[in-house]
Short mmCIF file of C-alpha atoms and ligand atoms in Angstrom, two decimals:
data_model
loop_
_atom_site.label_atom_id
_atom_site.label_comp_id
_atom_site.label_asym_id
_atom_site.label_seq_id
_atom_site.Cartn_x
_atom_site.Cartn_y
_atom_site.Cartn_z
CA UNK A 1 -76.08 -61.80 -8.70
CA UNK A 2 -72.42 -60.89 -9.21
CA UNK A 3 -72.58 -61.13 -13.04
CA UNK A 4 -75.67 -58.86 -13.05
CA UNK A 5 -73.86 -56.35 -10.85
CA UNK A 6 -70.79 -56.49 -13.09
CA UNK A 7 -72.95 -55.97 -16.18
CA UNK A 8 -74.60 -52.99 -14.50
CA UNK A 9 -71.26 -51.41 -13.56
CA UNK A 10 -69.89 -52.07 -17.05
CA UNK A 11 -73.04 -50.62 -18.62
CA UNK A 12 -72.94 -47.44 -16.53
CA UNK A 13 -69.22 -46.96 -17.19
CA UNK A 14 -69.68 -47.43 -20.94
CA UNK A 15 -72.55 -44.94 -20.94
CA UNK A 16 -70.44 -42.45 -19.02
CA UNK A 17 -67.56 -42.82 -21.46
CA UNK A 18 -69.95 -42.44 -24.40
CA UNK A 19 -71.42 -39.23 -22.95
CA UNK A 20 -67.90 -37.90 -22.31
CA UNK A 21 -66.86 -38.84 -25.85
CA UNK A 22 -69.84 -37.09 -27.41
CA UNK A 23 -69.40 -34.00 -25.21
CA UNK A 24 -65.70 -33.79 -26.02
CA UNK A 25 -66.06 -34.12 -29.76
CA UNK A 26 -69.48 -32.81 -30.72
CA UNK A 27 -70.60 -30.68 -27.76
CA UNK A 28 -68.90 -27.42 -28.55
CA UNK A 29 -70.18 -26.74 -32.04
CA UNK A 30 -68.23 -23.57 -32.74
CA UNK A 31 -64.91 -24.71 -31.26
CA UNK A 32 -61.95 -24.85 -33.67
CA UNK A 33 -61.53 -28.21 -35.40
CA UNK A 34 -59.10 -30.78 -34.08
CA UNK A 35 -58.38 -34.46 -33.61
CA UNK A 36 -60.74 -36.71 -31.60
CA UNK A 37 -60.56 -36.14 -27.88
CA UNK A 38 -60.82 -39.44 -26.11
CA UNK A 39 -62.09 -39.60 -22.54
CA UNK A 40 -59.27 -39.34 -19.98
CA UNK A 41 -56.40 -38.98 -22.47
CA UNK A 42 -57.85 -36.43 -24.89
CA UNK A 43 -55.61 -36.10 -27.95
CA UNK A 44 -52.40 -37.29 -26.27
CA UNK A 45 -52.38 -40.60 -28.19
CA UNK A 46 -52.56 -38.91 -31.60
CA UNK A 47 -49.82 -36.44 -30.59
CA UNK A 48 -47.57 -39.27 -29.37
CA UNK A 49 -48.20 -41.27 -32.56
CA UNK A 50 -46.87 -38.43 -34.70
CA UNK A 51 -43.97 -37.46 -32.43
CA UNK A 52 -43.71 -38.76 -28.86
CA UNK A 53 -41.08 -36.25 -27.70
CA UNK A 54 -41.53 -33.14 -29.83
CA UNK A 55 -45.21 -32.11 -29.50
CA UNK A 56 -44.68 -29.07 -31.76
CA UNK A 57 -43.82 -31.40 -34.65
CA UNK A 58 -47.14 -33.17 -34.05
CA UNK A 59 -49.03 -29.86 -33.96
CA UNK A 60 -47.48 -28.84 -37.29
CA UNK A 61 -48.49 -32.14 -38.86
CA UNK A 62 -52.04 -31.80 -37.48
CA UNK A 63 -52.18 -28.26 -38.88
CA UNK A 64 -52.22 -29.77 -42.40
CA UNK A 65 -55.63 -31.24 -41.57
CA UNK A 66 -57.14 -28.85 -39.02
CA UNK A 67 -55.67 -25.48 -39.95
CA UNK A 68 -54.12 -22.52 -38.17
CA UNK A 69 -56.38 -22.63 -35.10
CA UNK A 70 -57.04 -26.07 -33.72
CA UNK A 71 -58.55 -27.66 -30.62
CA UNK A 72 -56.77 -30.42 -28.76
CA UNK A 73 -57.14 -31.94 -25.35
CA UNK A 74 -54.08 -32.75 -23.25
CA UNK A 75 -55.33 -35.29 -20.71
CA UNK A 76 -57.64 -33.18 -18.57
CA UNK A 77 -56.70 -29.84 -20.15
CA UNK A 78 -58.66 -28.12 -22.95
CA UNK A 79 -56.24 -26.40 -25.29
CA UNK A 80 -56.20 -24.45 -28.53
CA UNK A 81 -53.09 -24.36 -30.72
CA UNK A 82 -52.21 -21.28 -32.79
CA UNK A 83 -50.30 -22.58 -35.76
CA UNK A 84 -49.41 -19.52 -37.82
CA UNK A 85 -47.55 -16.25 -37.36
CA UNK A 86 -50.58 -14.22 -38.52
CA UNK A 87 -52.90 -15.84 -35.99
CA UNK A 88 -50.37 -15.30 -33.18
CA UNK A 89 -49.88 -11.66 -34.16
CA UNK A 90 -53.64 -11.09 -34.26
CA UNK A 91 -54.64 -12.79 -31.00
CA UNK A 92 -51.61 -12.96 -28.67
CA UNK A 93 -51.49 -9.16 -28.73
CA UNK A 94 -55.06 -8.95 -27.35
CA UNK A 95 -55.85 -8.52 -23.66
CA UNK A 96 -58.05 -11.66 -23.70
CA UNK A 97 -54.92 -13.74 -24.28
CA UNK A 98 -52.46 -11.79 -22.13
CA UNK A 99 -52.68 -13.93 -19.00
CA UNK A 100 -50.58 -17.04 -18.51
CA UNK A 101 -51.92 -20.55 -18.18
CA UNK A 102 -50.69 -21.50 -14.71
CA UNK A 103 -52.01 -24.71 -13.17
CA UNK A 104 -51.22 -26.27 -9.77
CA UNK A 105 -48.06 -27.86 -11.18
CA UNK A 106 -46.71 -24.57 -12.55
CA UNK A 107 -47.55 -22.78 -9.28
CA UNK A 108 -45.36 -25.17 -7.26
CA UNK A 109 -42.35 -23.15 -8.41
CA UNK A 110 -43.66 -19.98 -6.79
CA UNK A 111 -45.01 -21.03 -3.40
CA UNK A 112 -48.27 -22.45 -4.85
CA UNK A 113 -49.27 -18.99 -6.06
CA UNK A 114 -49.22 -17.13 -9.39
CA UNK A 115 -46.22 -14.92 -8.63
CA UNK A 116 -43.31 -13.37 -10.53
CA UNK A 117 -43.24 -12.05 -14.09
CA UNK A 118 -43.19 -15.12 -16.32
CA UNK A 119 -46.37 -16.57 -14.78
CA UNK A 120 -47.65 -13.40 -13.05
CA UNK A 121 -51.42 -12.89 -13.03
CA UNK A 122 -52.63 -10.46 -15.72
CA UNK A 123 -53.30 -7.57 -15.36
CA UNK A 124 -52.26 -7.31 -11.73
CA UNK A 125 -49.96 -7.86 -9.98
CA UNK A 126 -48.06 -8.86 -13.16
CA UNK A 127 -48.26 -5.35 -14.62
CA UNK A 128 -46.88 -3.67 -11.51
CA UNK A 129 -44.12 -6.26 -11.08
CA UNK A 130 -43.02 -6.05 -14.72
CA UNK A 131 -43.03 -2.24 -14.70
CA UNK A 132 -41.16 -2.13 -11.39
CA UNK A 133 -38.52 -4.55 -12.68
CA UNK A 134 -37.95 -2.68 -15.95
CA UNK A 135 -37.88 0.72 -14.25
CA UNK A 136 -35.40 -0.29 -11.56
CA UNK A 137 -33.27 -2.35 -13.95
CA UNK A 138 -33.00 0.82 -16.07
CA UNK A 139 -31.94 2.81 -13.01
CA UNK A 140 -28.99 0.44 -12.72
CA UNK A 141 -28.03 0.46 -16.38
CA UNK A 142 -30.47 -1.82 -18.26
CA UNK A 143 -31.05 -0.47 -21.75
CA UNK A 144 -28.20 2.03 -21.35
CA UNK A 145 -25.79 0.91 -24.02
CA UNK A 146 -22.55 2.17 -22.51
CA UNK A 147 -23.22 0.70 -19.08
CA UNK A 148 -24.29 -2.66 -20.53
CA UNK A 149 -21.36 -2.66 -22.94
CA UNK A 150 -18.78 -2.22 -20.22
CA UNK A 151 -20.08 -5.38 -18.47
CA UNK A 152 -20.28 -7.27 -21.77
CA UNK A 153 -16.67 -6.29 -22.56
CA UNK A 154 -15.49 -7.67 -19.20
CA UNK A 155 -17.35 -10.91 -19.82
CA UNK A 156 -15.99 -11.28 -23.33
CA UNK A 157 -12.42 -10.61 -22.24
CA UNK A 158 -12.80 -13.50 -19.79
CA UNK A 159 -14.47 -15.82 -22.31
CA UNK A 160 -11.73 -15.26 -24.91
CA UNK A 161 -9.04 -15.86 -22.29
CA UNK A 162 -10.78 -19.02 -21.00
CA UNK A 163 -11.26 -20.45 -24.49
CA UNK A 164 -7.61 -19.81 -25.36
CA UNK A 165 -6.52 -21.54 -22.15
CA UNK A 166 -8.87 -24.45 -22.73
CA UNK A 167 -7.67 -25.09 -26.30
CA UNK A 168 -4.00 -24.76 -25.28
CA UNK A 169 -4.53 -27.40 -22.63
CA UNK A 170 -6.63 -29.77 -24.78
CA UNK A 171 -4.95 -29.76 -28.21
CA UNK A 172 -7.50 -27.33 -29.58
CA UNK A 173 -10.53 -29.33 -28.51
CA UNK A 174 -13.22 -27.69 -26.44
CA UNK A 175 -16.33 -29.21 -24.93
CA UNK A 176 -19.40 -27.01 -25.25
CA UNK A 177 -21.79 -28.26 -22.63
CA UNK A 178 -25.19 -26.63 -22.54
CA UNK A 179 -24.16 -24.29 -19.68
CA UNK A 180 -20.94 -23.04 -21.25
CA UNK A 181 -22.04 -19.42 -21.78
CA UNK A 182 -24.66 -19.38 -19.06
CA UNK A 183 -22.85 -17.71 -16.16
CA UNK A 184 -21.19 -15.23 -18.48
CA UNK A 185 -24.49 -14.08 -20.03
CA UNK A 186 -26.22 -14.14 -16.64
CA UNK A 187 -23.55 -11.83 -15.20
CA UNK A 188 -24.59 -8.98 -17.48
CA UNK A 189 -28.11 -9.05 -16.04
CA UNK A 190 -27.12 -9.96 -12.48
CA UNK A 191 -24.76 -7.00 -12.20
CA UNK A 192 -27.82 -4.74 -12.49
CA UNK A 193 -30.26 -6.90 -10.59
CA UNK A 194 -28.06 -7.82 -7.67
CA UNK A 195 -24.80 -5.94 -8.18
CA UNK A 196 -22.92 -9.23 -8.40
CA UNK A 197 -20.66 -10.85 -10.98
CA UNK A 198 -19.90 -14.57 -10.66
CA UNK A 199 -16.78 -16.51 -11.65
CA UNK A 200 -17.55 -18.59 -14.75
CA UNK A 201 -16.63 -21.78 -12.90
CA UNK A 202 -18.32 -20.83 -9.60
CA UNK A 203 -19.14 -24.31 -8.18
CA UNK A 204 -22.29 -23.24 -6.34
CA UNK A 205 -23.73 -21.54 -9.40
CA UNK A 206 -22.74 -24.41 -11.68
CA UNK A 207 -24.60 -26.82 -9.38
CA UNK A 208 -27.73 -24.63 -9.46
CA UNK A 209 -27.52 -24.36 -13.24
CA UNK A 210 -27.25 -28.12 -13.52
CA UNK A 211 -30.39 -28.75 -11.46
CA UNK A 212 -32.16 -25.97 -13.31
CA UNK A 213 -31.30 -27.57 -16.61
CA UNK A 214 -32.50 -30.98 -15.44
CA UNK A 215 -35.71 -29.33 -14.30
CA UNK A 216 -36.20 -27.61 -17.69
CA UNK A 217 -35.60 -30.91 -19.50
CA UNK A 218 -38.02 -32.82 -17.27
CA UNK A 219 -41.03 -30.82 -18.40
CA UNK A 220 -42.45 -29.15 -21.45
CA UNK A 221 -45.52 -27.11 -22.25
CA UNK A 222 -46.78 -29.42 -25.01
CA UNK A 223 -47.43 -32.93 -23.77
CA UNK A 224 -45.84 -33.51 -20.37
CA UNK A 225 -47.83 -35.57 -17.88
CA UNK A 226 -47.67 -32.83 -15.26
CA UNK A 227 -49.30 -30.43 -17.66
CA UNK A 228 -51.96 -32.92 -18.69
CA UNK A 229 -52.66 -34.29 -15.20
CA UNK A 230 -51.39 -31.78 -12.60
CA UNK A 231 -52.74 -33.87 -9.71
CA UNK A 232 -50.22 -36.62 -10.60
CA UNK A 233 -47.48 -34.43 -9.11
CA UNK A 234 -48.51 -35.66 -5.67
CA UNK A 235 -49.51 -39.21 -6.68
CA UNK A 236 -46.39 -40.12 -8.69
CA UNK A 237 -43.78 -37.49 -7.77
CA UNK A 238 -40.74 -39.55 -8.81
CA UNK A 239 -42.07 -40.95 -12.03
CA UNK A 240 -43.39 -37.60 -13.31
CA UNK A 241 -40.15 -35.75 -12.48
CA UNK A 242 -41.83 -33.70 -9.75
CA UNK A 243 -39.31 -34.73 -7.08
CA UNK A 244 -36.47 -33.51 -9.28
CA UNK A 245 -38.31 -30.27 -9.99
CA UNK A 246 -39.07 -29.69 -6.29
CA UNK A 247 -35.36 -30.10 -5.50
CA UNK A 248 -34.57 -27.49 -8.11
CA UNK A 249 -37.18 -25.03 -6.77
CA UNK A 250 -35.77 -25.52 -3.26
CA UNK A 251 -32.22 -24.93 -4.44
CA UNK A 252 -33.06 -21.84 -6.49
CA UNK A 253 -35.40 -20.30 -3.93
CA UNK A 254 -32.77 -20.90 -1.24
CA UNK A 255 -30.13 -19.18 -3.37
CA UNK A 256 -32.33 -16.09 -3.84
CA UNK A 257 -33.52 -16.07 -0.22
CA UNK A 258 -29.91 -16.16 1.02
CA UNK A 259 -29.02 -13.18 -1.15
CA UNK A 260 -32.09 -11.23 0.00
CA UNK A 261 -31.22 -11.85 3.64
CA UNK A 262 -27.64 -10.64 3.10
CA UNK A 263 -28.90 -7.39 1.57
CA UNK A 264 -31.49 -6.95 4.29
CA UNK A 265 -28.87 -7.39 6.99
CA UNK A 266 -26.55 -4.93 5.26
CA UNK A 267 -29.31 -2.31 5.44
CA UNK A 268 -27.92 -0.11 2.64
CA UNK A 269 -31.24 -0.45 0.80
CA UNK A 270 -32.86 1.91 3.33
CA UNK A 271 -30.73 4.88 2.31
CA UNK A 272 -28.83 4.19 -0.91
CA UNK A 273 -30.22 1.22 -2.82
CA UNK A 274 -27.48 -0.32 -4.98
CA UNK A 275 -29.48 -2.70 -7.15
CA UNK A 276 -32.99 -3.97 -8.04
CA UNK A 277 -33.14 -6.25 -5.00
CA UNK A 278 -32.41 -3.29 -2.69
CA UNK A 279 -35.16 -1.24 -4.36
CA UNK A 280 -37.62 -4.09 -3.86
CA UNK A 281 -36.66 -4.45 -0.19
CA UNK A 282 -37.39 -0.75 0.29
CA UNK A 283 -40.85 -1.31 -1.27
CA UNK A 284 -41.47 -4.26 1.07
CA UNK A 285 -40.75 -1.99 4.05
CA UNK A 286 -42.90 0.82 2.64
CA UNK A 287 -45.88 -1.54 2.17
CA UNK A 288 -45.51 -3.59 5.34
CA UNK A 289 -48.89 -2.49 6.74
CA UNK A 290 -50.74 -3.09 3.47
CA UNK A 291 -52.28 -6.57 3.55
CA UNK A 292 -52.88 -6.63 -0.25
CA UNK A 293 -49.38 -5.58 -1.23
CA UNK A 294 -47.64 -7.46 -4.05
CA UNK A 295 -44.31 -6.42 -2.50
CA UNK A 296 -43.44 -9.51 -0.46
CA UNK A 297 -40.37 -11.67 0.01
CA UNK A 298 -42.03 -14.48 -1.96
CA UNK A 299 -42.75 -12.13 -4.87
CA UNK A 300 -39.13 -10.94 -4.87
CA UNK A 301 -37.84 -14.53 -4.84
CA UNK A 302 -40.17 -15.37 -7.76
CA UNK A 303 -38.94 -12.39 -9.79
CA UNK A 304 -35.28 -13.18 -9.09
CA UNK A 305 -35.95 -16.78 -10.04
CA UNK A 306 -37.67 -15.76 -13.29
CA UNK A 307 -34.85 -13.46 -14.30
CA UNK A 308 -32.18 -15.95 -13.29
CA UNK A 309 -33.75 -18.61 -15.49
CA UNK A 310 -34.61 -16.46 -18.49
CA UNK A 311 -31.51 -14.28 -18.24
CA UNK A 312 -29.15 -17.22 -18.49
CA UNK A 313 -30.69 -20.14 -20.30
CA UNK A 314 -32.09 -18.78 -23.59
CA UNK A 315 -29.18 -16.51 -24.54
CA UNK A 316 -26.53 -19.14 -23.81
CA UNK A 317 -28.50 -21.83 -25.67
CA UNK A 318 -28.81 -19.51 -28.69
CA UNK A 319 -25.04 -18.90 -28.65
CA UNK A 320 -24.41 -22.65 -28.47
CA UNK A 321 -26.77 -23.28 -31.40
CA UNK A 322 -25.01 -20.57 -33.42
CA UNK A 323 -21.56 -22.17 -33.00
CA UNK A 324 -23.02 -25.58 -33.78
CA UNK A 325 -24.60 -24.32 -37.01
CA UNK A 326 -21.35 -22.60 -37.99
CA UNK A 327 -19.46 -25.87 -37.57
CA UNK A 328 -21.97 -27.46 -39.92
CA UNK A 329 -21.79 -24.53 -42.35
CA UNK A 330 -18.14 -23.49 -42.84
CA UNK A 331 -18.98 -21.15 -45.75
CA UNK A 332 -21.30 -19.12 -43.52
CA UNK A 333 -18.51 -18.95 -40.94
CA UNK A 334 -16.07 -17.62 -43.54
CA UNK A 335 -18.51 -14.93 -44.70
CA UNK A 336 -19.20 -13.95 -41.12
CA UNK A 337 -15.50 -13.53 -40.38
CA UNK A 338 -14.94 -11.56 -43.57
CA UNK A 339 -17.67 -9.10 -42.56
CA UNK A 340 -16.45 -8.81 -38.96
CA UNK A 341 -12.84 -8.22 -40.12
CA UNK A 342 -13.98 -5.50 -42.50
CA UNK A 343 -16.11 -3.66 -39.91
CA UNK A 344 -14.39 -4.15 -36.53
CA UNK A 345 -10.64 -3.39 -36.45
CA UNK A 346 -8.61 -6.43 -35.35
CA UNK A 347 -7.93 -6.63 -31.63
CA UNK A 348 -10.67 -4.12 -30.73
CA UNK A 349 -14.17 -4.57 -29.37
CA UNK A 350 -17.15 -3.68 -31.50
CA UNK A 351 -18.78 -0.37 -30.60
CA UNK A 352 -22.44 0.68 -31.10
CA UNK A 353 -21.64 2.37 -34.46
CA UNK A 354 -20.62 -1.04 -35.83
CA UNK A 355 -23.96 -2.67 -35.04
CA UNK A 356 -25.83 -1.38 -38.11
CA UNK A 357 -22.94 -2.44 -40.38
CA UNK A 358 -22.85 -6.05 -39.19
CA UNK A 359 -25.57 -7.20 -41.61
CA UNK A 360 -24.37 -10.76 -42.00
CA UNK A 361 -23.89 -11.20 -38.24
CA UNK A 362 -27.48 -10.08 -37.66
CA UNK A 363 -28.74 -12.33 -40.45
CA UNK A 364 -26.84 -15.28 -38.96
CA UNK A 365 -28.37 -14.62 -35.55
CA UNK A 366 -31.85 -14.33 -37.04
CA UNK A 367 -31.32 -17.66 -38.80
CA UNK A 368 -30.09 -19.19 -35.51
CA UNK A 369 -33.24 -18.00 -33.72
CA UNK A 370 -35.33 -19.55 -36.49
CA UNK A 371 -33.67 -22.93 -36.81
CA UNK A 372 -32.65 -23.34 -33.15
CA UNK A 373 -36.16 -22.38 -32.04
CA UNK A 374 -35.13 -22.02 -28.40
CA UNK A 375 -38.69 -21.24 -27.23
CA UNK A 376 -40.63 -23.66 -29.46
CA UNK A 377 -44.04 -23.00 -27.84
CA UNK A 378 -43.41 -19.45 -26.51
CA UNK A 379 -44.84 -18.98 -23.00
CA UNK A 380 -48.15 -20.61 -22.04
CA UNK A 381 -51.18 -18.31 -22.41
CA UNK A 382 -54.79 -18.69 -21.32
CA UNK A 383 -58.10 -17.33 -22.59
CA UNK A 384 -58.98 -14.83 -19.86
CA UNK A 385 -62.65 -14.61 -20.90
CA UNK A 386 -65.07 -16.46 -23.19
CA UNK A 387 -64.03 -15.08 -26.56
CA UNK A 388 -63.83 -15.67 -30.30
CA UNK A 389 -61.00 -16.21 -32.76
CA UNK A 390 -62.78 -15.35 -36.00
CA UNK A 391 -65.89 -17.53 -35.92
CA UNK A 392 -64.41 -20.02 -33.44
CA UNK A 393 -65.54 -19.89 -29.84
CA UNK A 394 -62.81 -20.17 -27.19
CA UNK A 395 -63.97 -20.88 -23.66
CA UNK A 396 -62.51 -18.96 -20.69
CA UNK A 397 -59.69 -20.94 -19.10
CA UNK A 398 -58.63 -22.67 -22.35
CA UNK A 399 -54.87 -23.22 -22.51
CA UNK A 400 -53.44 -21.38 -25.54
CA UNK A 401 -50.38 -22.91 -27.18
CA UNK A 402 -48.34 -20.91 -29.72
CA UNK A 403 -46.58 -23.35 -32.04
CA UNK A 404 -43.62 -21.10 -32.84
CA UNK A 405 -41.49 -24.03 -33.97
CA UNK A 406 -44.11 -24.74 -36.64
CA UNK A 407 -44.00 -21.11 -37.81
CA UNK A 408 -40.18 -21.19 -37.99
CA UNK A 409 -40.26 -24.39 -40.07
CA UNK A 410 -43.19 -23.51 -42.31
CA UNK A 411 -42.26 -24.78 -45.77
CA UNK A 412 -44.60 -22.45 -47.64
CA UNK A 413 -43.06 -19.38 -46.06
CA UNK A 414 -39.36 -20.28 -45.82
CA UNK A 415 -39.13 -22.63 -48.88
CA UNK A 416 -36.14 -24.59 -47.44
CA UNK A 417 -36.74 -24.37 -43.67
CA UNK A 418 -34.37 -27.22 -42.75
CA UNK A 419 -31.34 -25.40 -44.21
CA UNK A 420 -29.23 -22.93 -42.25
CA UNK A 421 -29.18 -20.04 -44.71
CA UNK A 422 -28.66 -16.53 -43.25
CA UNK A 423 -29.04 -15.05 -46.76
CA UNK A 424 -32.82 -15.33 -46.37
CA UNK A 425 -32.53 -12.33 -44.00
CA UNK A 426 -30.60 -10.15 -46.49
CA UNK A 427 -32.03 -7.93 -49.24
CA UNK A 428 -30.50 -7.69 -52.71
CA UNK A 429 -28.00 -5.08 -51.52
CA UNK A 430 -26.77 -7.39 -48.75
CA UNK A 431 -28.52 -5.40 -46.02
CA UNK A 432 -30.19 -7.14 -43.09
CA UNK A 433 -33.95 -7.38 -43.54
CA UNK A 434 -36.38 -8.57 -40.92
CA UNK A 435 -39.10 -11.10 -41.61
CA UNK A 436 -42.49 -10.78 -39.88
CA UNK A 437 -42.58 -14.52 -39.35
CA UNK A 438 -39.53 -14.39 -37.13
CA UNK A 439 -40.72 -13.38 -33.66
CA UNK A 440 -38.42 -15.34 -31.31
CA UNK A 441 -39.24 -13.02 -28.39
CA UNK A 442 -43.00 -13.43 -28.55
CA UNK A 443 -45.98 -11.12 -28.89
CA UNK A 444 -47.86 -8.30 -27.21
CA UNK A 445 -47.72 -7.41 -23.55
CA UNK A 446 -46.19 -10.75 -22.57
CA UNK A 447 -43.34 -10.50 -25.07
CA UNK A 448 -39.85 -11.09 -23.67
CA UNK A 449 -38.71 -8.51 -21.14
CA UNK A 450 -35.08 -9.23 -21.94
CA UNK A 451 -35.04 -8.75 -25.73
CA UNK A 452 -32.77 -5.65 -25.77
CA UNK A 453 -30.23 -7.33 -23.51
CA UNK A 454 -30.40 -10.69 -25.28
CA UNK A 455 -30.02 -9.13 -28.75
CA UNK A 456 -27.10 -6.99 -27.67
CA UNK A 457 -25.37 -9.88 -25.92
CA UNK A 458 -25.76 -12.14 -28.93
CA UNK A 459 -24.41 -9.60 -31.42
CA UNK A 460 -21.33 -8.77 -29.33
CA UNK A 461 -20.58 -12.35 -28.27
CA UNK A 462 -20.78 -13.73 -31.81
CA UNK A 463 -18.71 -10.87 -33.22
CA UNK A 464 -15.92 -11.26 -30.66
CA UNK A 465 -15.93 -15.07 -30.79
CA UNK A 466 -15.64 -15.12 -34.58
CA UNK A 467 -13.10 -12.31 -34.59
CA UNK A 468 -10.83 -14.41 -32.36
CA UNK A 469 -11.59 -18.02 -33.27
CA UNK A 470 -12.61 -20.45 -36.01
CA UNK A 471 -14.76 -23.45 -35.11
CA UNK A 472 -14.48 -26.89 -36.76
CA UNK A 473 -15.75 -30.41 -36.10
CA UNK A 474 -13.50 -32.36 -33.73
CA UNK A 475 -11.21 -34.54 -35.94
CA UNK A 476 -12.03 -38.24 -36.24
CA UNK A 477 -15.40 -37.73 -34.61
CA UNK A 478 -18.82 -37.71 -36.21
CA UNK A 479 -20.44 -34.32 -36.86
CA UNK A 480 -22.12 -33.05 -33.69
CA UNK A 481 -25.86 -33.63 -33.63
CA UNK A 482 -28.32 -30.83 -34.30
CA UNK A 483 -31.19 -32.80 -32.70
CA UNK A 484 -32.52 -30.70 -29.79
CA UNK A 485 -32.65 -31.60 -26.13
CA UNK A 486 -36.38 -31.07 -25.69
CA UNK A 487 -37.81 -29.40 -22.60
CA UNK A 488 -39.36 -26.06 -21.77
CA UNK A 489 -36.69 -24.69 -24.09
CA UNK A 490 -35.05 -26.41 -27.03
CA UNK A 491 -31.42 -26.83 -26.02
CA UNK A 492 -28.51 -28.09 -28.10
CA UNK A 493 -26.79 -31.29 -27.13
CA UNK A 494 -23.31 -30.98 -25.59
CA UNK A 495 -20.76 -31.05 -28.42
CA UNK A 496 -16.99 -31.06 -28.94
CA UNK A 497 -15.32 -28.69 -31.38
CA UNK A 498 -11.84 -28.05 -32.70
CA UNK A 499 -11.09 -24.37 -32.15
CA UNK A 500 -8.28 -22.49 -33.88
CA UNK A 501 -7.12 -19.04 -32.80
CA UNK A 502 -7.19 -16.51 -35.63
CA UNK A 503 -3.99 -14.57 -36.04
C1 LIG B 1 -32.18 -15.43 -26.91
C2 LIG B 1 -32.68 -15.05 -25.75
C3 LIG B 1 -34.13 -15.04 -25.39
C4 LIG B 1 -35.22 -15.55 -26.05
C5 LIG B 1 -35.25 -16.28 -27.39
C6 LIG B 1 -36.38 -15.26 -25.24
C7 LIG B 1 -37.69 -15.59 -25.60
C8 LIG B 1 -38.79 -15.35 -24.80
C9 LIG B 1 -40.13 -15.73 -25.15
C10 LIG B 1 -40.54 -16.44 -26.44
C11 LIG B 1 -40.95 -15.34 -24.14
C12 LIG B 1 -42.47 -15.56 -24.07
C13 LIG B 1 -43.16 -14.50 -24.88
C14 LIG B 1 -44.64 -14.70 -25.07
O1 LIG B 1 -45.30 -15.44 -24.33
O2 LIG B 1 -45.17 -14.11 -26.04
C15 LIG B 1 -40.11 -14.71 -23.14
C16 LIG B 1 -40.59 -14.19 -21.96
C17 LIG B 1 -39.78 -13.60 -21.02
N1 LIG B 1 -38.43 -13.37 -21.10
FE1 LIG B 1 -37.21 -13.88 -22.62
N2 LIG B 1 -35.99 -14.59 -24.12
C18 LIG B 1 -34.62 -14.44 -24.16
C19 LIG B 1 -33.83 -13.80 -23.23
C20 LIG B 1 -34.28 -13.21 -22.07
C21 LIG B 1 -33.46 -12.49 -21.13
C22 LIG B 1 -31.97 -12.21 -21.28
C23 LIG B 1 -34.29 -12.11 -20.11
C24 LIG B 1 -33.93 -11.33 -18.87
C25 LIG B 1 -33.71 -10.08 -18.84
C26 LIG B 1 -35.63 -12.57 -20.42
C27 LIG B 1 -36.74 -12.35 -19.63
C28 LIG B 1 -38.02 -12.77 -19.94
C29 LIG B 1 -39.16 -12.58 -19.06
C30 LIG B 1 -39.15 -11.97 -17.67
C31 LIG B 1 -40.27 -13.11 -19.73
C32 LIG B 1 -41.72 -13.14 -19.25
C33 LIG B 1 -42.44 -11.92 -19.82
C34 LIG B 1 -43.87 -11.76 -19.29
O3 LIG B 1 -44.59 -12.75 -19.17
O4 LIG B 1 -44.25 -10.61 -19.03
N3 LIG B 1 -35.58 -13.22 -21.62
N4 LIG B 1 -38.81 -14.72 -23.57
#
C-alpha cells in the first residue's frame, strides 16, 4: 500500500513540475528569449554558474545569446533584463515602466508600504512627493549655485584640513574606508533638508552609516534571496540578512523620527519654516483631516531616509573610486593636476566660471562613473501594464532590470572598457564630450533627483583634492584592489594611500 501511495505522490509531483516547466519555458510565446526557467529556482542556477556574486556580469554574458531584451526568472519573480543603452532610453522613459518594483521585502524599509521617493508608487503619491521635495529643497538653496557653493566650500576646507592632519600624524598614509566622504557630502544636502551640518567624525552618524552600509551590502537587486523569495524574510531572517536590515531600518527611522519630533516641539514650522522638514510638518498639519493625504509622519520619514541614503552613499563612493583609479593611473593624475593648476589659481576655490574649462576633470569623472558603475542595475522598475517592447510581450507586474554595468562595459561601444581612459570623453580639441551610453543617473521620470548636486559636488571635490594633494599607492603594500564590494550599489573596498601635499 505504502509503495503505491509513494508512487502516486511521486507521479503527481513529477507531473506538476513538468507542467510548471512547460509553462515557464514555452507558455508565453511572445516573451523575450532567455535561459531555461526551472521550477522553483527559475534562472538562478545559470546566473550563479556564470557569476555567483555579480549578477550583472551574468546578464551581460547571457546577452551574447539572448540579446538586448531577455527574460529571466529569479526564484518566484518574473523579470526582464534590458541590456543596452538604446533599449533603456526607449523604454525606461515611458510611463509603462515608470513605477518601481517593490515587493514585501522592499516595503519593510518603509513601514510595509510603498512610501518615499525611491520606491514611491507611480504616478501618485510619488509624483507629489518628488515635486514637493524638489520645490522645497530649491526654496532652501538646492540648485542655486552660490548657496550650494558656500556649503561645499565649508566642507572642502574641513576635508583638506582633516587630510593634512591625518597624513601628518600617520607618515603620509591615509585609510580611505568606504564612508570617508560620506558625512561631508551628506552635509551639503542635509543643510537644506534639515538645516543641520554634522561633524565628519560624529559618532552617532558614523554608527548609522556603518549599519546602512552593511544593509546595502547584504542585498542586491539582481540575485539576492530576499528578492527572489520575499517570504523567506520571515522564515530565515538571520540567514537571509533580514535581521541585519531590520536593525538598520530601525536605526535610521529612529534617527529621522527623533529629528522630526525636535522640529515639531520647536514649533517654528508653523510660522517661519526653516528647512524641508519644517515645510512638510506644515503640510501634515494642513492635511490632518484628510484621510487620503500622502502627508504623514511615515511618508516624511521615508523621504528623509531616501535622501539620507542616496545623498551620502553614491557621491562618496564615486569620489573613493576616482581616487583609487588615480592611484592606479598616475599619468591621468598628472594631467588632471596640470589642468587644474592652469585653470584655478593656487590656493583659491574653483568658481562657476571655471567649470566649463575643466574638461579633463569632467572627462575623468565621466570615466569614473563608467568604470566604477556605482548603480550597476539602476533602480528597480516594473511593467505597470501589459505592454510590448517591440514585438515582445511584457506582462504587467514583470520586474524590469536595467543592466547598466553591462552598458558601461560594452566592448563594441567602448573598445577597451576595462581601461581607465578619460580621453574617451574628449574631442580632438581636448574639449569634454558626452557619450549617450553614459547615463549614470538613469532615465526618464525616475532619473536621479540629486544629479545637479552630485555633479557639482564631484567636480569641486576632485578639483580641490587634486589641487592640494597627490595620491600614491602605500609603499611596500600591494596595489589596492579595484574589485567592487557588491550590494545595492557597487562600492570600492577600503584602501590605504600615500598622500603628499602639493606645494
Ligand atoms: C554620484 C552620485 C549619484 C549617482 C550615480 C546616482 C544614481 C542614481 C540612479 C541610477 C538612480 C535610479 C534612476 C533610475 O531608476 O532610472 C537614482 C535615483 C535617485 N537618486 Fe541618485 N545618484 C547619485 C546621487 C544622488 C544624490 C546626491 C541624491 C540626493 C539629492 C540622489 C537622490 C536620488 C533619488 C531621490 C532617487 C529616486 C528617484 C525616483 O525614483 O524618483 N541621488 N540615482
